[in-house]
Rosetta silent file (secondary structure, phi, psi, omega in degrees, C-alpha in Angstrom):
SEQUENCE: MKEDKGILEVAALENGTAIDHIPSEQLFKVAQLLELQKEKNRITIGNNLQSGKMRKKGIIKIADRFFAEDEINRIALIAPNVVLNVIRDYEVVEKKKVGLPEEIIDIVKCNNPQCVTNHEPMASRFNLIDRESVTIKCRYCERKINKEDIIIK
SCORE:     score description
SCORE:     0.000 S_00000001
   1 L     0.000  126.230 -178.044   12.351  -38.765   23.284 S_00000001
   2 L   -80.372  132.275  179.008    9.355  -36.462   23.350 S_00000001
   3 L   -87.000  132.050 -179.700    7.771  -35.710   19.970 S_00000001
   4 L   -91.375  107.814 -176.872    7.007  -32.023   19.298 S_00000001
   5 L  -103.398  147.768  172.176    3.536  -31.868   17.739 S_00000001
   6 L    83.123    7.861 -178.900    1.735  -28.928   16.231 S_00000001
   7 L   -70.293  -52.755 -176.546    4.732  -26.694   15.536 S_00000001
   8 L  -106.319  101.741 -178.413    4.325  -26.405   11.756 S_00000001
   9 L   -84.972  -24.481 -179.559    0.644  -26.178   10.867 S_00000001
  10 L  -130.893  135.538 -175.447    1.229  -25.064    7.253 S_00000001
  11 L   -55.672  147.377  178.073    4.036  -26.355    5.001 S_00000001
  12 L   -67.057  154.948 -176.700    7.207  -24.292    4.510 S_00000001
  13 L  -118.526  129.275  179.690    7.582  -22.284    1.304 S_00000001
  14 L   -74.082  -53.765  178.306   10.814  -22.207   -0.718 S_00000001
  15 L  -141.718  138.660  178.277   10.038  -19.065   -2.750 S_00000001
  16 E   144.190 -153.728 -175.890    6.895  -16.967   -2.864 S_00000001
  17 E  -128.696  136.514  171.944    4.607  -15.006   -0.585 S_00000001
  18 E  -112.718  123.821  177.189    2.907  -15.866    2.677 S_00000001
  19 E  -101.035  110.440 -170.658   -0.069  -13.687    3.583 S_00000001
  20 E  -114.348  163.730  177.688   -0.355  -14.002    7.343 S_00000001
  21 E    62.114   38.047  174.902   -2.638  -12.715   10.107 S_00000001
  22 E   -82.891  128.253  174.893   -5.758  -12.740    7.930 S_00000001
  23 E   -56.711  132.438 -175.609   -8.891  -12.624   10.092 S_00000001
  24 H   -50.706  -39.096 -177.907  -10.448  -16.092    9.710 S_00000001
  25 H   -73.085  -11.273 -179.997  -13.773  -14.632    8.575 S_00000001
  26 H  -105.782   -4.441 -173.303  -11.988  -12.694    5.780 S_00000001
  27 H   -54.811  -48.811 -174.900   -9.739  -15.493    4.475 S_00000001
  28 H   -76.077  -23.423  172.622  -11.905  -16.550    1.547 S_00000001
  29 H   -67.897  -41.072  177.892  -12.655  -12.941    0.574 S_00000001
  30 H   -62.774  -44.907  179.025   -8.889  -12.352    0.336 S_00000001
  31 H   -59.994  -40.680  179.363   -8.514  -15.507   -1.789 S_00000001
  32 H   -67.990  -43.884  179.273  -11.313  -14.305   -4.067 S_00000001
  33 H   -59.314  -39.029 -178.692   -9.867  -10.775   -4.374 S_00000001
  34 L   -83.401    0.702 -179.977   -6.511  -12.176   -5.409 S_00000001
  35 L    52.110   47.322 -177.015   -8.270  -14.499   -7.880 S_00000001
  36 H   -65.756  -20.698  178.245   -6.391  -17.482   -6.491 S_00000001
  37 H   -63.899  -19.643  179.122   -8.710  -19.871   -8.350 S_00000001
  38 H   -93.068   -9.527 -175.211   -6.812  -18.846  -11.529 S_00000001
  39 L   -69.128  134.434  179.189   -3.384  -19.379   -9.961 S_00000001
  40 L   -94.346  -19.661 -179.145   -1.277  -22.204  -11.456 S_00000001
  41 L   -78.271  163.365  179.495    1.345  -22.228   -8.688 S_00000001
  42 L   -64.269  133.206  178.746    1.034  -24.286   -5.504 S_00000001
  43 E  -125.799  133.763  173.793   -1.218  -22.639   -2.911 S_00000001
  44 E  -118.967  126.780  179.169   -1.542  -23.604    0.733 S_00000001
  45 E  -120.927  130.494  175.357   -4.460  -22.182    2.696 S_00000001
  46 E  -125.978  138.439  179.875   -4.888  -22.567    6.430 S_00000001
  47 E  -134.280  154.375 -178.083   -7.811  -21.228    8.402 S_00000001
  48 E    57.440   36.484  176.079   -8.742  -21.035   12.075 S_00000001
  49 E   -81.196  150.770  179.765   -5.086  -21.510   13.023 S_00000001
  50 E   -67.755  140.822  179.616   -4.024  -20.549   16.520 S_00000001
  51 E  -142.800  132.496  177.012   -2.626  -17.043   16.880 S_00000001
  52 L   -64.638  -40.803 -178.136   -1.254  -15.288   19.928 S_00000001
  53 L   -76.703  -39.841 -168.111   -2.402  -11.870   18.676 S_00000001
  54 L  -112.946   -1.126 -171.422   -5.744  -12.815   17.127 S_00000001
  55 E    73.457  -57.003  174.033   -6.767  -16.073   18.852 S_00000001
  56 E  -141.390  149.455 -174.736   -7.409  -17.554   15.385 S_00000001
  57 E  -148.216  171.342  172.737   -6.221  -16.519   11.958 S_00000001
  58 E  -116.598  157.848  177.154   -5.943  -17.494    8.337 S_00000001
  59 E  -144.593  143.067  175.414   -2.837  -17.794    6.194 S_00000001
  60 E  -127.699  128.603  176.010   -2.285  -18.145    2.443 S_00000001
  61 E  -119.278  128.871 -177.726    1.043  -19.294    0.985 S_00000001
  62 E  -125.009  118.497 -178.891    1.635  -19.020   -2.755 S_00000001
  63 E   -70.099  137.473  173.374    4.736  -20.553   -4.325 S_00000001
  64 L    53.736   35.587 -179.899    6.763  -18.404   -6.731 S_00000001
  65 L  -132.993  132.523  179.478    4.275  -15.504   -6.606 S_00000001
  66 L  -129.859  148.536 -168.702    4.938  -11.940   -5.544 S_00000001
  67 L  -105.936  143.947  174.924    2.362   -9.151   -5.385 S_00000001
  68 L   -81.384  162.426 -177.352    2.105   -5.715   -6.992 S_00000001
  69 H   -57.302  -40.945 -178.704    1.134   -2.657   -4.944 S_00000001
  70 H   -67.567  -31.432  176.008   -2.454   -2.534   -6.272 S_00000001
  71 H   -68.265  -39.233  177.927   -3.025   -6.157   -5.255 S_00000001
  72 H   -64.936  -40.531  177.932   -1.764   -5.362   -1.763 S_00000001
  73 H   -61.866  -36.296  177.386   -4.113   -2.360   -1.597 S_00000001
  74 H   -61.991  -44.175  179.270   -7.045   -4.628   -2.424 S_00000001
  75 H   -60.265  -43.550 -176.051   -6.182   -6.869    0.517 S_00000001
  76 H   -60.348  -28.407 -179.212   -5.935   -3.856    2.833 S_00000001
  77 H   -66.716  -31.601 -179.494   -9.530   -2.847    2.107 S_00000001
  78 H  -110.518  -19.808  178.968  -10.977   -5.980    3.695 S_00000001
  79 L  -141.216   77.524 -169.491   -8.139   -7.127    5.953 S_00000001
  80 L   -70.861   -5.444 -177.503   -6.114   -4.018    6.848 S_00000001
  81 L  -117.072   18.918  179.381   -3.706   -5.666    9.316 S_00000001
  82 L   -71.411  160.709  178.345   -2.355   -8.609    7.342 S_00000001
  83 E  -119.695  127.582  175.508    1.377   -9.206    7.018 S_00000001
  84 E   -97.493  124.411  176.571    2.978  -10.136    3.691 S_00000001
  85 E  -110.358  116.627  175.981    6.110  -12.223    4.015 S_00000001
  86 E   -87.974  125.443 -172.928    8.282  -12.416    0.899 S_00000001
  87 E  -119.259  130.608  175.167   10.181  -15.699    1.007 S_00000001
  88 E  -134.933  127.936  179.308   13.295  -16.663   -0.937 S_00000001
  89 L    55.082   45.513  177.855   15.206  -19.886   -0.360 S_00000001
  90 L    66.966    8.469 -179.522   13.017  -20.723    2.691 S_00000001
  91 E  -116.219  140.834  173.991   13.924  -17.426    4.400 S_00000001
  92 E   -75.296  114.393 -178.547   11.712  -14.384    4.981 S_00000001
  93 E  -100.216  -17.670  178.492   13.586  -11.629    3.129 S_00000001
  94 E  -152.443  137.049  179.035   10.926   -8.946    3.452 S_00000001
  95 E  -124.811  120.629 -178.728    8.029   -8.441    5.815 S_00000001
  96 E  -119.752  126.667  171.393    5.370   -5.883    4.870 S_00000001
  97 E   -85.784  120.052 -179.296    2.514   -4.813    7.098 S_00000001
  98 L   -69.739  135.980  178.734   -0.343   -4.090    4.729 S_00000001
  99 L  -139.838  154.374  178.980   -1.845   -0.682    5.247 S_00000001
 100 L   -73.769  132.983  175.971   -4.537    1.366    3.649 S_00000001
 101 L   -76.245  160.061  178.240   -3.258    4.020    1.255 S_00000001
 102 L   -67.954  -29.956  179.720   -4.473    7.615    1.591 S_00000001
 103 E  -127.819  133.221 -178.712   -5.855    7.410   -1.952 S_00000001
 104 E  -115.908  113.583 -174.145   -7.524    4.372   -3.523 S_00000001
 105 E  -111.881  122.579  172.833   -7.577    4.494   -7.315 S_00000001
 106 L    56.885   34.302  176.611   -9.712    2.236   -9.528 S_00000001
 107 L  -114.391  -35.766 -175.808  -10.099   -0.546   -6.963 S_00000001
 108 E  -108.637  142.129  174.819  -13.479    0.313   -5.401 S_00000001
 109 E   -92.383  133.358  177.549  -16.790    0.896   -7.167 S_00000001
 110 L   -70.726  132.221 -178.018  -18.763    3.879   -5.905 S_00000001
 111 L   -89.957   10.953  172.749  -22.076    2.684   -4.504 S_00000001
 112 L   -90.070  111.732 -177.789  -23.810    5.934   -5.463 S_00000001
 113 L   -60.571  -20.954 -179.210  -25.752    5.074   -8.662 S_00000001
 114 L   -88.888   -6.966 -177.433  -25.617    8.748   -9.700 S_00000001
 115 L   -62.833  139.795 -179.293  -21.811    9.021   -9.422 S_00000001
 116 H   -57.814  -31.082 -178.754  -20.058    9.972  -12.656 S_00000001
 117 H   -66.872  -17.588  178.083  -17.689    6.982  -12.260 S_00000001
 118 H   -92.337   -1.109 -177.855  -20.654    4.661  -12.815 S_00000001
 119 L  -126.632  -14.374 -178.525  -21.595    6.333  -16.103 S_00000001
 120 L  -122.241  150.099  177.428  -18.297    7.371  -17.699 S_00000001
 121 L   -76.602   83.815 -178.601  -15.202    5.308  -18.590 S_00000001
 122 L  -145.906  158.368  179.093  -12.986    6.685  -15.835 S_00000001
 123 L   -75.740  137.839  173.453  -11.096    5.452  -12.812 S_00000001
 124 L   -76.160  151.514  179.527  -12.795    5.735   -9.448 S_00000001
 125 E  -139.183  126.686  179.127  -10.896    7.676   -6.783 S_00000001
 126 E  -127.395  145.223  173.669  -11.452    7.479   -3.050 S_00000001
 127 E  -105.934  142.686  177.306   -9.756    9.192   -0.150 S_00000001
 128 E   -76.113  122.899 -179.837   -9.256    7.444    3.167 S_00000001
 129 E   -97.431  -45.244 -178.038  -11.316    9.240    5.826 S_00000001
 130 E  -139.169  109.218 -177.961  -10.911    6.914    8.818 S_00000001
 131 L   -65.033  -40.062 -176.367   -8.196    4.256    8.901 S_00000001
 132 L   -64.299  -48.099 -177.873   -9.539    2.584   12.053 S_00000001
 133 L   -92.605   -3.604 -175.894  -13.102    2.012   10.813 S_00000001
 134 L    55.423   68.640  174.969  -12.044    1.815    7.122 S_00000001
 135 E  -114.016  130.181 -179.602  -14.221    4.657    5.851 S_00000001
 136 E  -123.477  161.063 -179.313  -13.506    6.089    2.418 S_00000001
 137 E  -132.672  131.212  178.267  -14.986    9.000    0.446 S_00000001
 138 E   -66.026  130.894  179.845  -15.516    9.256   -3.314 S_00000001
 139 L   -69.182  -26.083 -175.571  -13.571   12.159   -4.737 S_00000001
 140 L   -88.460  -51.096 -176.782  -16.261   12.851   -7.349 S_00000001
 141 L  -103.402   -7.548  177.997  -19.616   12.603   -5.563 S_00000001
 142 L    66.620   19.515  175.495  -18.248   12.804   -1.994 S_00000001
 143 L   -72.208  132.238  175.190  -20.240    9.781   -0.823 S_00000001
 144 E   -88.846  137.323 -179.448  -18.758    8.193    2.314 S_00000001
 145 E  -128.343  128.248  177.191  -18.580    4.412    2.295 S_00000001
 146 E   -86.319  159.708 -175.900  -17.987    2.225    5.349 S_00000001
 147 H   -47.678  -46.148 -175.626  -15.978   -1.004    5.259 S_00000001
 148 H   -69.719  -14.423 -179.040  -19.033   -3.289    5.152 S_00000001
 149 H  -104.807    1.318 -178.911  -20.442   -1.415    2.125 S_00000001
 150 L   -69.231  131.708  176.847  -17.260   -1.360    0.016 S_00000001
 151 E  -112.573  114.895  178.792  -17.654   -2.991   -3.404 S_00000001
 152 E   -80.801  135.532  179.330  -14.345   -4.110   -4.922 S_00000001
 153 L   -67.226    0.000    0.000  -14.167   -3.816   -8.730 S_00000001
């Protein structure tokens, strides 16, 4: 009998969320954004796993944890093509492709030192200018910020 090796690279999850198709180079940024170091539930992280679409990818599985919309938006800023799989009783019950919202509220810090959001107690607001390159524009000072220059609050 031939043994099938390498099928399950990361343990199955009974209930919780699997964040899949994370670019390997962004995996630890995603973990940091979600503040996983504070998480009390079981977390499984896999990196540089084989992927048909991406060649290699990262995955994070968190037991008994489900994400709010603003947390998902944070992920989208640095890894805009990840897939969130909501799992209940070992079955994927919902699959969400993370996407950038048209408006990003109080997630990003404006990198213009003169912007009013850096001097007044108010929420920052950015509009999505280019989904492909992940370029956003501050609603207040109109500074455009590219993906590599985005500072998450």
